[in-house]
Structures are given as structure tokens and as C-alpha cells.
């Protein structure tokens, strides 16, 4: 049985997109703002490459595992109370990370950040399914991810400037301030969006049946494979690019922020193209076309690296192509993964997010061992993820990715 929560308002698409952009934007902000600070952080705390990468990969693993908890909780208690609690805890964890005296303490606080971030992302993805049917949801998600892209553009630029002016701790303090602002906005603006609350959502029996239903659905598998593959390549770039651009190519922290921000501009352009293509080609047709850009970016960077080219444009141009394709894939795949499950959107969003985070964590662990002072680990890794993303977009998604509107 289910119990209906009070419905205070219906969100206008622009308000919904703004809320989604802020909530989903917490993920790139928590990583991207911090990226220009990694080399400085390593020197300041006397930490090795593996430990520094752990501040990223541990956050992502915590982010993935915690989604498995927050998904059923959001289906049981609603999106609004979960967001209020988690965002308050997120702000506190960010303050703790800012004040961390050692790398081990910083890793612990980053784990706490990841666990709180998981609730924001799960609720945001579930809210799309609460409010919209799949086709409209993909358009609203694309609009929200355009806003997220603006955050992603400014994040690394601001991170580079903050690091240069005030040191690495200032980037984490900025995250705390931003999260506090999002909490105030959510508290004042967000009604409960869940169509109904499920009192049995956290009971082991019903929960296990729901998990099996979601995990065995071929449409869920196809779209989740796409979102995890495209994000695997993006996370590889995010985690390794500060060392490639700063240590290998000789960029300053501020210049690196601009370079990473330019990739986010390409991502935003991809979300604009995504919205246009959705009207003409639908979800599956849109990602089929986007895969060409993904493949060109990943294979192009790998080819330049194999030829021994370590010039800025040999990295930047493929970077732009890949992130442009990512801006097409992510709105479609995130919507597609939860589309078949209006009754269990929280669980579906959580499972998809867990798979994505597990992939990213594995990438982070590999990079800690693979970074060798050249562009090759980033370039070859991106080539692999690009091929995998294109293969999923052209096969699994075309066979199983069609979503039916609920009548």
C-alpha cells in the first residue's frame, strides 16, 4: 500500500530545472572546484599520488554506496525531508574538510561529503520522474544540465583563482558556502514532489523485490550502461587533467581552470543540441548521433598520444569533443534509467548512480597507479571509454532504450 503526501504546489519547468541544476550541480562543484588544488594539496600535506587520488575516488565510492541507502529512504519519507537533512550534513562535512590537518582526515571528510551528496543526486533524478513523463523529463533534465554546465564552467576557473590566491582550503570553504545557499533555496522553494510515499519501501522483502525488478529490466540496464560509460571517461579526465595540464603541459592553476572550464562550455553546448535533437529524433536517435562526437574525442586523444604529441591542442580539442558528446548522453541516459519506474524512482536512481560511482571509483584507483608524467594514461583511458560508450549507444540503447509514456 502507499500513502499520499501533501502536495503543496506543481513546479513550473523553469523552477524545476533551476532546482535540479543546483542539486545536480553539487556533484561537479564538489569535484571540479577542487581539482586545480590537487598538486598544491599534495605538496602542503606531504601526500603521495595514491593518497591524493583517494580524496577523489573515496568520495565517489561513498557517493555510490550511499545512494543505495538514500533511494529507498526518499521513496519512504519523500524528497523534501531527505534533502533538508542531507544538505545540512553536507555543509558541515565541507567545513570539516576545509579544516582537515592531514590527508587521512581529509579523506574521511570527503567520504562524508560523498554520502551526503548521494541524497541530493538521488532526489533530483527521482524528482524528474515524479514530475514528468520520460520525453518531457529528458527535455527538462537537459535544461537543468545546461545550468549544471554553467556551474561546471565556473567551478574549475574559480577553483584555480581561489587556489592561486588563498590556497587549496579555500576551494572546500567555497563548497560549504554554496551548499548552504542551496539548502536555503530548497527549504524555501521545494514542495514534496513524490506522487505517493511507500511505507514499505525500506522493508527488506519489498525492497529486494523492487531492486530485482529494476536491475533486471533491459531498458534500465541499457541506459545505466550508457550513463556509466560516458561518465567513466569524464571522470578519468577530471581526475587526471590537473596533473596533465599543470605538470605535463606547464599550465598555471588559473590557466588549468580555464582549460577545464572550456570543456564545460562544450558540455553546455552538447545539452543545447540534445534538446533540439530530442524533439526531432527522440531519446535513442539523439544518443546514436551523440556517440560520434564521443568516439571522435576519445579515439582522437589516444591517437595524438600514440603519435607522441603533447601539445595543448592535442589534448584540448579531443577533450571538447568528448564533453560535447557527454552533454548529449547524460540528460537522455539519466532520464532513461528511471523512466520505467514511476513507482520506484528513488530506487532506480540509486541503483543507476551506484553503478556510475563504482565505475568512477575504479577509474580513480587505476589512475593512482597509472599516472606517469605523460598524457598517455588519460588519452588511452579516454579512448577505451569512448569506444565503450559508442558501442552501448549503438547497440543496447537502440534495442532496449525505447520508453513508453504512462497513460
Short mmCIF file of C-alpha atoms in Angstrom, two decimals, residues 233-401:
data_model
loop_
_atom_site.label_atom_id
_atom_site.label_comp_id
_atom_site.label_asym_id
_atom_site.label_seq_id
_atom_site.Cartn_x
_atom_site.Cartn_y
_atom_site.Cartn_z
CA UNK A 233 35.56 8.78 -19.45
CA UNK A 234 34.61 12.14 -17.99
CA UNK A 235 35.78 11.17 -14.50
CA UNK A 236 39.06 9.94 -15.93
CA UNK A 237 39.61 13.36 -17.50
CA UNK A 238 38.60 15.19 -14.32
CA UNK A 239 40.84 13.10 -12.08
CA UNK A 240 43.95 13.20 -14.27
CA UNK A 241 43.66 16.53 -16.09
CA UNK A 242 45.14 18.71 -13.34
CA UNK A 243 48.35 16.70 -13.46
CA UNK A 244 48.38 16.58 -17.26
CA UNK A 245 47.68 20.28 -17.81
CA UNK A 246 49.77 21.58 -14.89
CA UNK A 247 52.61 19.08 -14.52
CA UNK A 248 52.99 17.92 -18.14
CA UNK A 249 51.83 20.89 -20.23
CA UNK A 250 53.04 23.57 -17.82
CA UNK A 251 49.75 25.40 -17.21
CA UNK A 252 49.31 27.52 -14.09
CA UNK A 253 46.41 26.65 -11.75
CA UNK A 254 44.40 29.56 -13.18
CA UNK A 255 45.14 28.52 -16.78
CA UNK A 256 44.15 24.97 -15.95
CA UNK A 257 40.86 26.23 -14.52
CA UNK A 258 40.18 27.98 -17.81
CA UNK A 259 41.05 24.85 -19.78
CA UNK A 260 38.72 22.69 -17.72
CA UNK A 261 36.07 25.38 -17.90
CA UNK A 262 36.29 25.35 -21.69
CA UNK A 263 35.43 21.66 -21.59
CA UNK A 264 32.36 22.53 -19.55
CA UNK A 265 31.36 25.08 -22.21
CA UNK A 266 31.47 22.24 -24.75
CA UNK A 267 29.31 20.21 -22.37
CA UNK A 268 26.73 23.00 -22.15
CA UNK A 269 26.63 23.23 -25.95
CA UNK A 270 26.00 19.49 -26.01
CA UNK A 271 22.96 19.89 -23.74
CA UNK A 272 21.55 22.57 -26.07
CA UNK A 273 21.98 20.27 -29.06
CA UNK A 274 20.44 17.46 -27.03
CA UNK A 275 17.22 19.42 -26.52
CA UNK A 276 16.91 20.17 -30.23
CA UNK A 277 17.59 16.59 -31.24
CA UNK A 278 15.16 15.15 -28.68
CA UNK A 279 12.27 16.86 -30.47
CA UNK A 280 13.34 15.52 -33.87
CA UNK A 281 14.93 12.15 -33.09
CA UNK A 282 13.75 11.01 -29.65
CA UNK A 283 15.95 9.59 -26.92
CA UNK A 284 17.52 6.72 -28.84
CA UNK A 285 18.13 8.72 -32.01
CA UNK A 286 19.75 11.53 -30.02
CA UNK A 287 22.31 9.32 -28.27
CA UNK A 288 23.03 7.47 -31.51
CA UNK A 289 24.16 10.75 -33.05
CA UNK A 290 25.96 11.96 -29.92
CA UNK A 291 28.14 8.85 -29.89
CA UNK A 292 30.02 10.06 -32.97
CA UNK A 293 31.35 13.06 -31.02
CA UNK A 294 32.25 10.88 -28.05
CA UNK A 295 34.15 8.46 -30.24
CA UNK A 296 35.96 11.23 -32.12
CA UNK A 297 37.11 12.81 -28.86
CA UNK A 298 38.33 9.65 -27.15
CA UNK A 299 39.96 8.00 -30.13
CA UNK A 300 41.41 11.34 -31.26
CA UNK A 301 43.16 11.95 -27.94
CA UNK A 302 44.51 8.40 -27.91
CA UNK A 303 45.80 8.79 -31.47
CA UNK A 304 47.58 12.06 -30.66
CA UNK A 305 49.20 10.47 -27.62
CA UNK A 306 50.31 7.42 -29.60
CA UNK A 307 51.96 9.79 -32.10
CA UNK A 308 53.89 11.45 -29.26
CA UNK A 309 52.00 14.75 -29.43
CA UNK A 310 51.81 16.52 -26.05
CA UNK A 311 50.76 19.97 -27.27
CA UNK A 312 47.81 21.73 -25.56
CA UNK A 313 45.50 21.50 -28.60
CA UNK A 314 46.18 17.76 -28.94
CA UNK A 315 44.56 17.41 -25.51
CA UNK A 316 42.05 20.25 -25.55
CA UNK A 317 40.35 19.52 -28.88
CA UNK A 318 39.55 15.87 -28.07
CA UNK A 319 38.55 16.96 -24.56
CA UNK A 320 35.99 19.37 -26.07
CA UNK A 321 34.59 16.74 -28.42
CA UNK A 322 34.17 14.18 -25.64
CA UNK A 323 32.47 16.59 -23.25
CA UNK A 324 30.19 17.79 -26.05
CA UNK A 325 29.07 14.18 -26.53
CA UNK A 326 28.71 13.79 -22.77
CA UNK A 327 26.30 16.73 -22.74
CA UNK A 328 24.12 14.79 -25.17
CA UNK A 329 24.30 11.42 -23.43
CA UNK A 330 23.76 12.41 -19.81
CA UNK A 331 20.28 14.02 -19.99
CA UNK A 332 18.98 11.08 -22.02
CA UNK A 333 20.59 8.30 -20.01
CA UNK A 334 19.74 9.69 -16.57
CA UNK A 335 16.11 10.10 -17.59
CA UNK A 336 16.00 6.77 -19.40
CA UNK A 337 17.28 4.80 -16.41
CA UNK A 338 14.41 5.88 -14.15
CA UNK A 339 11.77 6.16 -16.88
CA UNK A 340 10.19 2.70 -16.49
CA UNK A 341 9.76 3.09 -12.70
CA UNK A 342 7.39 5.90 -11.65
CA UNK A 343 6.56 3.84 -8.54
CA UNK A 344 10.21 3.34 -7.51
CA UNK A 345 12.10 6.28 -8.98
CA UNK A 346 14.29 6.61 -5.88
CA UNK A 347 15.48 3.02 -6.04
CA UNK A 348 16.08 3.21 -9.80
CA UNK A 349 18.04 6.46 -9.47
CA UNK A 350 20.06 4.95 -6.62
CA UNK A 351 20.99 1.79 -8.49
CA UNK A 352 22.00 3.71 -11.62
CA UNK A 353 24.05 6.11 -9.52
CA UNK A 354 25.74 3.26 -7.69
CA UNK A 355 26.88 1.67 -10.94
CA UNK A 356 28.15 5.03 -12.19
CA UNK A 357 30.05 5.69 -8.97
CA UNK A 358 31.56 2.20 -8.90
CA UNK A 359 32.94 2.79 -12.39
CA UNK A 360 34.37 6.16 -11.35
CA UNK A 361 35.94 4.69 -8.21
CA UNK A 362 37.65 2.02 -10.28
CA UNK A 363 38.96 4.68 -12.65
CA UNK A 364 40.36 6.64 -9.71
CA UNK A 365 42.15 3.63 -8.27
CA UNK A 366 43.67 2.80 -11.66
CA UNK A 367 44.82 6.38 -12.19
CA UNK A 368 46.62 6.43 -8.85
CA UNK A 369 48.91 3.73 -10.24
CA UNK A 370 48.94 4.70 -13.92
CA UNK A 371 49.81 8.42 -13.94
CA UNK A 372 53.37 8.54 -15.26
CA UNK A 373 54.15 12.14 -16.15
CA UNK A 374 52.77 11.89 -19.70
CA UNK A 375 49.37 12.32 -21.34
CA UNK A 376 49.17 8.62 -22.23
CA UNK A 377 47.15 7.28 -19.26
CA UNK A 378 44.47 9.93 -19.70
CA UNK A 379 44.46 9.66 -23.50
CA UNK A 380 44.40 5.87 -23.78
CA UNK A 381 41.87 5.55 -20.97
CA UNK A 382 39.57 8.07 -22.63
CA UNK A 383 39.85 6.15 -25.89
CA UNK A 384 38.66 2.97 -24.17
CA UNK A 385 35.68 4.68 -22.53
CA UNK A 386 34.74 6.42 -25.78
CA UNK A 387 34.64 3.13 -27.68
CA UNK A 388 32.56 1.53 -24.92
CA UNK A 389 30.12 4.47 -24.80
CA UNK A 390 29.62 4.42 -28.56
CA UNK A 391 29.14 0.65 -28.56
CA UNK A 392 26.42 0.87 -25.88
CA UNK A 393 24.70 3.79 -27.63
CA UNK A 394 24.65 1.96 -30.96
CA UNK A 395 23.60 -1.47 -29.66
CA UNK A 396 21.97 -1.85 -26.22
CA UNK A 397 20.21 1.51 -26.23
CA UNK A 398 18.86 1.04 -29.76
CA UNK A 399 17.48 -2.41 -28.83
CA UNK A 400 16.10 -1.75 -25.36
CA UNK A 401 16.09 2.02 -24.76
#
